[in-house]
XYZ file of C-alpha atoms in Angstrom:
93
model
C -17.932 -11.969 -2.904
C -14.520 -9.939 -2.893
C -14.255 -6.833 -1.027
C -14.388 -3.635 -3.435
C -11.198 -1.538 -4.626
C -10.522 1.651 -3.110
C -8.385 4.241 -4.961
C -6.949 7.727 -4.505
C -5.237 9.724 -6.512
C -2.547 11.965 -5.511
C -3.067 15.553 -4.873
C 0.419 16.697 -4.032
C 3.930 15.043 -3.543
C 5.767 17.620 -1.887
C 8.548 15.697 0.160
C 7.429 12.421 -1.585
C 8.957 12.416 -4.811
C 7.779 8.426 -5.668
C 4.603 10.253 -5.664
C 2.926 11.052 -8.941
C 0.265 14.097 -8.852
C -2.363 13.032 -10.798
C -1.902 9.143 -11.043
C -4.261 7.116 -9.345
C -2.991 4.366 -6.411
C -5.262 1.580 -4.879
C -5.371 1.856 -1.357
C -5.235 -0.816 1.200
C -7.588 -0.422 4.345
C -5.395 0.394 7.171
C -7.505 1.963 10.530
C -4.294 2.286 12.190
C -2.867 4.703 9.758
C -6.161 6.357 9.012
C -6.218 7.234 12.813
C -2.940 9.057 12.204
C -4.133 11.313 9.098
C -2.284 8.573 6.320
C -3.639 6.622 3.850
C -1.943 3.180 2.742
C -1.350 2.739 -1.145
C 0.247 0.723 -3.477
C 2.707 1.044 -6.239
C 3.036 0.339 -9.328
C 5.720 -2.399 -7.828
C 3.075 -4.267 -6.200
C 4.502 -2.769 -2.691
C 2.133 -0.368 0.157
C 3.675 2.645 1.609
C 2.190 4.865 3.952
C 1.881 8.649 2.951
C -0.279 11.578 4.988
C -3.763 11.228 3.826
C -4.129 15.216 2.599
C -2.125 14.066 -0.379
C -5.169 11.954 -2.040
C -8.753 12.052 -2.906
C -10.632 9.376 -2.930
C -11.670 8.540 -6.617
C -15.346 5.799 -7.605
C -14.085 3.724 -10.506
C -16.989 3.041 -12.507
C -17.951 -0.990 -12.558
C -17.406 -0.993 -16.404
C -13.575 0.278 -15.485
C -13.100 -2.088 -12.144
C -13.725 -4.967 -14.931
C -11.225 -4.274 -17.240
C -8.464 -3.653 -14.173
C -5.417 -5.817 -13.407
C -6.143 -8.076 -9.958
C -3.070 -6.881 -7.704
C -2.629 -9.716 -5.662
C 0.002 -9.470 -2.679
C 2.833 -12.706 -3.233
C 3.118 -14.836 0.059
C 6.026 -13.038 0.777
C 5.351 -9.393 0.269
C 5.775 -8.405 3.925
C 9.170 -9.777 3.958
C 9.871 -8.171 0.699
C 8.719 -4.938 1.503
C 12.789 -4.459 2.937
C 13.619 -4.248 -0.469
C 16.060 -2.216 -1.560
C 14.508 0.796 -3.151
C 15.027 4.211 -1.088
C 12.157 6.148 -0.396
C 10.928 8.134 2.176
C 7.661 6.078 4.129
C 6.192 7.040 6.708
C 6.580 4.553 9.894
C 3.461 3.473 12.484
């Protein structure tokens, strides 16, 4: 059985303008960042960045919604694409 899909959605972007108040992000588990107050999400580029965790709320997605969601799977090499060449401000751990 696959582990369940956390979201957020974003309170505030303030400093973060690749935010979007009001859109909702999955969220990758990350007890590292937690630890430090952030929250890990990903974009609508298939790419997790790291942003302080006042900025969300967690959101339950009905079951009836979950079902009708695209899978984001991560491609073998995300980590390596992660570089990339878009500029925006992340947060480092």
């Amino acid at each position: 059985m696959s582990k369940k899909q956390e979201f957020a959605i974003c309170l505030a972007n303030e400093g973060f303008d690749d935010l979007e108040v009001w859109k909702v992000y999955r969220v990758l588990p990350d007890a590292k960042a937690a630890g430090l107050g952030c929250i890990r999400v990903i974009d609508e580029s298939g790419e997790d960045y790291l942003y302080p965790a006042d900025r969300f709320a967690a959101v339950d997605i009905p079951n009836v919604v979950r079902s009708r969601l695209p899978e984001w799977q991560p491609s073998r090499d995300h980590k390596a694409s992660r570089a990339g060449t878009r500029s925006r401000r992340r947060l480092s751990i």
